[in-house]
């Protein structure tokens, strides 16, 4: 019984009766193998070995060009590859080994195709990919081009400026990208008061145009993040170029007005212990004040009796206030009584009670006698 397959050499995995006819024998030496069976997403793909080894820079070409040292078949002689890639996408990618061109199916997104090509080390460019969605294709090509372009900017322009800042002991750098014909003329007596004197500048119209696109700024941030930098910010800000006029305020103080232009900027840091550098060790003192504004402004909780009527606070009820007042007076009398007790040394250490205690004691004795 002959084995049937589609035009791309795909054989369903459930076709177990014919799987052994196309599967590679495990006992066969690599030199004797002319056709290889790839298992992707539970679907078998049979392809000539020469087509794969003709592209040694790809992942499959490397796997099957070195005597099969880095790949091992399963019990049926199949090689499980491209984990996470759908069989429909892999079928389109196999066209690269046959014709050198990948035609992206309408059901496959361009980013998904780009990710699969990166995984399989297949070049993704205008010469190898054909796609109906030109916007998606050009977007991926622009991302790749922006990454390569920014790598050049980073090595040629940005890194020397960062090294200059590092040699001064700084651990972060703020770079403003100016045009080639931008002229910066600051008054030495009245420099800008916005901290621009600590900025580094790069004159490059090409880089200025590069940072005009927000997608390129996102690519630049990702590249710098991959290179180990932190606290990365990219955007557009105003930068003073020259002094326009000087105004005198009451009291004789001069106010300088500068002319600003909108230019891209990059900010990055290579500080390792940024959290510790900004830590201040104060003595911890427990505060008794209320620091929560919501808690301070909140109304006190209401108590409700059995009938559902709110109960006034204790300090607001007259009978409670009278009881508190009586208890306070009694406590004060007792405190005063205790305070005046003394020991009469002339009476051999006998405790002499004061008049108040004697009166109380006498009253008790009278009542007892009665």
Coordinates of C-alpha atoms in Angstrom, one line a residue:
X1 CA 0.0 0.0 0.0
X2 CA 1.6 3.3 -1.0
X3 CA 1.8 6.3 1.3
X4 CA -0.1 9.4 0.3
X5 CA 1.0 12.9 1.3
X6 CA 0.2 16.5 0.2
X7 CA 2.4 18.7 -2.0
X8 CA 4.5 19.8 1.0
X9 CA 5.2 16.3 2.2
X10 CA 2.9 16.4 5.2
X11 CA 1.6 13.1 6.5
X12 CA -1.0 13.0 9.4
X13 CA 0.3 11.4 12.5
X14 CA -2.7 9.1 12.9
X15 CA -1.8 7.3 9.6
X16 CA 0.0 4.6 11.5
X17 CA -0.3 2.0 8.7
X18 CA 2.0 3.9 6.4
X19 CA 4.2 5.7 8.9
X20 CA 7.0 3.2 8.9
X21 CA 7.4 3.3 5.1
X22 CA 8.5 6.9 5.1
X23 CA 10.0 7.0 8.5
X24 CA 13.8 6.8 8.8
X25 CA 15.2 3.8 10.3
X26 CA 17.0 4.5 13.5
X27 CA 19.7 2.0 12.6
X28 CA 20.6 3.7 9.3
X29 CA 23.8 5.7 9.2
X30 CA 23.5 9.5 8.5
X31 CA 25.2 9.0 5.1
X32 CA 22.5 6.6 4.0
X33 CA 19.6 8.8 4.9
X34 CA 18.2 10.7 1.9
X35 CA 14.8 11.7 3.3
X36 CA 14.0 12.9 6.8
X37 CA 10.7 12.9 8.6
X38 CA 9.9 15.9 10.8
X39 CA 7.2 15.9 13.4
X40 CA 5.6 19.3 14.0
X41 CA 2.4 19.9 15.8
X42 CA 1.5 16.1 15.5
X43 CA 1.9 16.3 11.7
X44 CA 4.6 14.5 9.8
X45 CA 6.6 16.3 7.1
X46 CA 8.9 14.3 4.8
X47 CA 11.5 16.3 3.0
X48 CA 14.7 15.5 1.1
X49 CA 17.8 15.8 3.2
X50 CA 19.7 17.7 0.5
X51 CA 17.1 20.5 0.5
X52 CA 17.7 21.1 4.2
X53 CA 21.5 20.8 4.1
X54 CA 21.7 23.3 1.3
X55 CA 21.0 26.0 3.9
X56 CA 23.5 25.3 6.6
X57 CA 23.0 28.6 8.3
X58 CA 19.4 27.7 9.3
X59 CA 18.6 25.6 12.4
X60 CA 17.4 22.6 10.4
X61 CA 20.4 22.8 8.1
X62 CA 22.7 22.8 11.1
X63 CA 20.9 19.9 12.7
X64 CA 21.1 17.6 9.7
X65 CA 24.5 18.7 8.3
X66 CA 26.7 17.6 11.2
X67 CA 26.1 13.9 11.2
X68 CA 22.9 14.2 13.3
X69 CA 25.0 14.9 16.4
X70 CA 22.5 17.3 17.9
X71 CA 19.2 15.6 17.1
X72 CA 17.8 12.2 18.0
X73 CA 14.8 10.5 16.4
X74 CA 12.0 8.8 18.3
X75 CA 11.0 5.2 18.2
X76 CA 9.5 5.6 14.7
X77 CA 12.5 7.5 13.3
X78 CA 10.8 10.9 13.4
X79 CA 12.5 14.1 14.4
X80 CA 10.4 16.4 16.6
X81 CA 11.3 20.0 15.8
X82 CA 9.9 23.5 15.9
X83 CA 8.1 23.1 19.2
X84 CA 5.3 25.8 19.6
X85 CA 5.0 26.3 15.8
X86 CA 1.7 25.3 14.1
X87 CA 1.8 22.8 11.3
X88 CA 0.2 25.3 8.9
X89 CA 2.9 27.8 9.6
X90 CA 5.7 25.2 9.3
X91 CA 4.3 24.0 6.0
X92 CA 4.8 27.6 4.6
X93 CA 8.3 27.8 6.1
X94 CA 9.3 24.6 4.3
X95 CA 8.8 26.4 1.0
X96 CA 12.0 28.4 1.8
X97 CA 14.0 25.2 1.5
X98 CA 12.3 24.3 -1.8
X99 CA 11.9 27.7 -3.6
X100 CA 13.7 30.2 -1.3
X101 CA 10.5 32.2 -0.8
X102 CA 8.0 32.0 2.0
X103 CA 4.4 32.9 1.2
X104 CA 2.6 34.0 4.3
X105 CA -0.9 32.5 4.4
X106 CA -3.8 34.8 5.2
X107 CA -4.5 32.9 8.4
X108 CA -1.0 33.5 9.7
X109 CA -0.1 36.9 11.1
X110 CA 3.2 38.6 10.1
X111 CA 4.6 38.8 13.6
X112 CA 3.9 35.1 14.1
X113 CA 5.8 34.4 10.9
X114 CA 8.6 36.7 11.9
X115 CA 8.9 34.9 15.3
X116 CA 9.0 31.5 13.6
X117 CA 11.7 32.6 11.2
X118 CA 13.8 34.0 14.0
X119 CA 13.5 30.7 15.9
X120 CA 14.4 28.6 12.9
X121 CA 17.2 31.0 11.8
X122 CA 15.6 31.7 8.5
X123 CA 16.2 35.2 7.0
X124 CA 13.2 37.4 7.2
X125 CA 13.4 40.2 4.6
X126 CA 11.8 41.4 1.4
X127 CA 13.6 38.8 -0.8
X128 CA 12.5 35.8 1.2
X129 CA 8.9 36.7 2.3
X130 CA 5.8 37.4 0.3
X131 CA 2.8 38.7 2.2
X132 CA -0.6 40.2 1.3
X133 CA -0.5 42.4 4.3
X134 CA 2.1 44.9 3.2
X135 CA 1.6 47.1 6.3
X136 CA 2.4 44.3 8.6
X137 CA 5.4 43.2 6.5
X138 CA 6.9 46.7 6.3
X139 CA 6.3 47.2 10.0
X140 CA 8.4 44.1 10.9
X141 CA 11.1 45.1 8.4
X142 CA 11.2 48.6 9.9
X143 CA 11.6 47.2 13.4
X144 CA 14.5 45.1 12.3
X145 CA 16.0 48.0 10.4
X146 CA 15.5 50.3 13.4
X147 CA 17.3 47.8 15.7
X148 CA 20.3 47.6 13.4
X149 CA 20.4 51.4 12.9
X150 CA 20.2 52.2 16.6
X151 CA 23.0 49.7 17.3
X152 CA 25.2 51.9 15.0
X153 CA 24.0 55.1 16.7
X154 CA 24.7 53.6 20.1
X155 CA 28.3 52.6 19.3
X156 CA 29.2 55.7 17.3
X157 CA 27.5 58.6 19.1
X158 CA 25.8 57.6 22.3
X159 CA 28.4 55.4 23.9
X160 CA 31.2 58.0 23.8
X161 CA 28.9 60.5 25.6
X162 CA 28.1 57.9 28.2
X163 CA 31.8 57.2 28.8
X164 CA 32.4 60.9 29.3
X165 CA 29.7 61.0 32.0
X166 CA 31.1 57.9 33.6
X167 CA 34.6 59.4 33.8
X168 CA 33.1 62.3 35.8
X169 CA 31.7 59.9 38.3
X170 CA 28.1 60.1 37.0
X171 CA 26.0 56.9 36.8
X172 CA 23.3 58.2 34.5
X173 CA 23.3 60.3 31.4
X174 CA 20.8 62.6 29.7
X175 CA 21.4 63.1 26.0
X176 CA 19.6 65.6 23.7
X177 CA 19.8 65.0 20.0
X178 CA 20.1 68.2 18.0
X179 CA 20.2 68.9 14.3
X180 CA 23.5 69.4 12.5
X181 CA 22.7 73.1 12.0
X182 CA 21.4 73.8 15.5
X183 CA 23.4 76.6 17.2
X184 CA 23.5 76.7 21.0
X185 CA 24.5 80.2 22.3
X186 CA 24.0 80.5 26.0
X187 CA 24.8 83.7 28.0
X188 CA 27.6 82.9 30.4
X189 CA 26.3 85.4 32.9
X190 CA 22.7 84.2 32.7
X191 CA 22.6 80.5 31.8
X192 CA 19.4 78.5 31.6
X193 CA 18.0 77.7 35.1
X194 CA 16.3 74.4 34.1
X195 CA 19.3 72.1 34.5
X196 CA 20.2 71.9 30.8
X197 CA 23.8 72.5 31.7
X198 CA 24.0 68.9 32.9
X199 CA 22.7 67.5 29.6
X200 CA 24.9 66.0 26.9
X201 CA 24.2 66.9 23.3
X202 CA 24.7 65.1 20.0
X203 CA 24.4 66.9 16.7
X204 CA 23.0 64.4 14.2
X205 CA 20.1 65.1 11.8
X206 CA 20.0 61.4 10.9
X207 CA 19.5 60.4 14.6
X208 CA 17.0 63.3 15.0
X209 CA 14.9 61.9 12.2
X210 CA 15.2 58.3 13.6
X211 CA 13.7 59.4 17.0
X212 CA 10.8 61.2 15.3
X213 CA 8.9 57.9 15.2
X214 CA 7.5 56.5 18.4
X215 CA 8.1 52.9 17.2
X216 CA 11.8 53.6 16.7
X217 CA 11.9 55.0 20.3
X218 CA 10.4 51.8 21.5
X219 CA 13.0 49.7 19.6
X220 CA 15.8 51.9 21.0
X221 CA 14.5 51.4 24.6
X222 CA 14.5 47.6 24.0
X223 CA 18.0 47.6 22.6
X224 CA 19.3 49.6 25.6
X225 CA 17.5 47.3 28.0
X226 CA 19.0 44.3 26.3
X227 CA 22.5 45.9 26.8
X228 CA 21.9 46.1 30.5
X229 CA 20.9 49.8 31.0
X230 CA 18.1 50.8 33.3
X231 CA 15.7 53.7 33.9
X232 CA 15.5 54.3 30.2
X233 CA 13.4 57.1 28.9
X234 CA 13.0 58.4 25.3
X235 CA 10.9 61.3 24.2
X236 CA 10.7 64.8 22.9
X237 CA 11.5 67.9 25.1
X238 CA 12.3 71.5 24.8
X239 CA 15.9 72.6 24.7
X240 CA 17.2 76.2 25.0
X241 CA 19.3 77.3 22.1
X242 CA 19.9 81.1 22.5
X243 CA 18.9 84.1 24.7
X244 CA 16.0 86.1 23.4
X245 CA 15.8 89.0 25.9
X246 CA 16.5 90.0 29.5
X247 CA 13.8 91.5 31.7
X248 CA 14.4 93.4 34.9
X249 CA 12.0 92.6 37.7
X250 CA 11.3 94.9 40.6
X251 CA 14.3 95.0 42.9
X252 CA 16.8 94.8 40.0
X253 CA 16.8 91.0 39.6
X254 CA 17.2 90.0 35.9
X255 CA 15.1 87.4 34.3
X256 CA 16.5 85.8 31.1
X257 CA 14.1 84.4 28.4
X258 CA 15.6 81.7 26.2
X259 CA 14.3 80.4 22.8
X260 CA 13.5 76.7 23.0
X261 CA 13.3 74.0 20.2
X262 CA 11.7 70.6 20.5
X263 CA 14.3 67.9 20.2
X264 CA 14.5 64.1 21.1
X265 CA 16.2 63.0 24.2
X266 CA 17.5 59.8 25.7
X267 CA 18.0 59.1 29.4
X268 CA 19.6 56.0 30.8
X269 CA 21.3 54.8 34.0
X270 CA 23.9 52.1 34.8
X271 CA 23.7 52.5 38.6
X272 CA 23.6 49.1 40.4
X273 CA 22.6 50.2 43.9
X274 CA 20.1 53.0 43.0
X275 CA 17.9 52.0 45.9
X276 CA 20.7 52.3 48.5
X277 CA 22.0 55.5 47.1
X278 CA 18.7 57.3 47.8
X279 CA 18.2 55.7 51.3
X280 CA 18.4 57.9 54.3
X281 CA 18.6 56.2 57.7
X282 CA 16.5 58.2 60.2
X283 CA 15.8 57.2 63.8
X284 CA 12.4 55.6 63.9
X285 CA 10.2 57.4 66.4
X286 CA 6.7 56.1 67.0
X287 CA 4.2 58.9 66.5
X288 CA 1.0 59.2 68.4
X289 CA -0.6 61.6 66.0
X290 CA -3.1 60.6 63.3
X291 CA -1.3 60.5 60.0
X292 CA -4.3 59.2 58.0
X293 CA -6.4 62.0 56.7
X294 CA -9.3 59.8 56.1
X295 CA -9.2 58.4 59.6
X296 CA -8.9 61.9 61.1
X297 CA -11.9 63.3 59.1
X298 CA -14.1 60.2 59.7
X299 CA -17.1 60.5 62.0
X300 CA -17.0 58.5 65.3
X301 CA -19.0 55.3 65.2
X302 CA -22.5 55.4 66.5
X303 CA -24.0 53.1 69.0
X304 CA -27.6 52.0 68.5
X305 CA -30.0 50.8 71.2
X306 CA -32.5 47.9 71.0
X307 CA -35.1 50.2 69.4
X308 CA -32.6 51.3 66.6
X309 CA -32.1 54.8 68.0
X310 CA -28.6 56.2 68.2
X311 CA -27.0 56.4 71.6
X312 CA -25.2 59.6 72.4
X313 CA -21.6 59.4 73.4
X314 CA -20.9 59.0 77.2
X315 CA -19.4 62.4 77.6
X316 CA -22.5 64.0 76.0
X317 CA -25.1 62.5 78.5
X318 CA -25.8 64.6 81.6
X319 CA -26.2 61.6 84.0
X320 CA -22.8 60.2 82.9
X321 CA -21.2 63.6 83.2
X322 CA -22.7 63.9 86.8
X323 CA -21.4 60.5 87.6
X324 CA -18.0 61.3 86.3
X325 CA -18.0 64.5 88.3
X326 CA -19.0 62.7 91.5
X327 CA -16.5 60.0 91.0
X328 CA -13.8 62.6 90.3
X329 CA -14.7 64.5 93.5
X330 CA -14.6 61.4 95.6
X331 CA -11.3 60.4 94.1
X332 CA -9.9 63.8 94.8
X333 CA -11.1 63.7 98.5
X334 CA -9.5 60.3 98.9
X335 CA -6.3 61.5 97.3
X336 CA -6.3 64.5 99.6
X337 CA -6.9 62.3 102.6
X338 CA -4.1 60.0 101.8
X339 CA -1.8 62.9 101.0
X340 CA -2.0 64.4 104.6
X341 CA -1.5 61.2 106.5
X342 CA 1.7 61.5 108.6
X343 CA 3.7 59.6 111.1
X344 CA 4.2 61.2 114.5
X345 CA 7.7 60.4 115.7
X346 CA 6.9 61.7 119.2
X347 CA 4.2 59.1 119.5
X348 CA 6.7 56.2 118.9
X349 CA 5.8 55.9 115.2
X350 CA 2.0 55.8 115.6
X351 CA 0.2 56.9 112.5
X352 CA -1.9 60.0 113.3
X353 CA -5.0 60.4 111.2
X354 CA -6.0 63.8 109.9
X355 CA -9.3 65.4 110.9
X356 CA -11.1 64.2 107.8
X357 CA -10.3 60.5 108.5
X358 CA -11.0 60.9 112.2
X359 CA -14.5 62.4 111.3
X360 CA -15.1 59.5 108.9
X361 CA -13.9 57.0 111.4
X362 CA -15.9 58.5 114.2
X363 CA -19.0 58.5 112.1
X364 CA -18.5 54.8 111.4
X365 CA -18.0 54.1 115.1
X366 CA -21.2 56.1 116.0
X367 CA -23.2 54.1 113.5
X368 CA -21.8 50.9 114.8
X369 CA -22.6 51.8 118.3
X370 CA -26.1 52.6 117.3

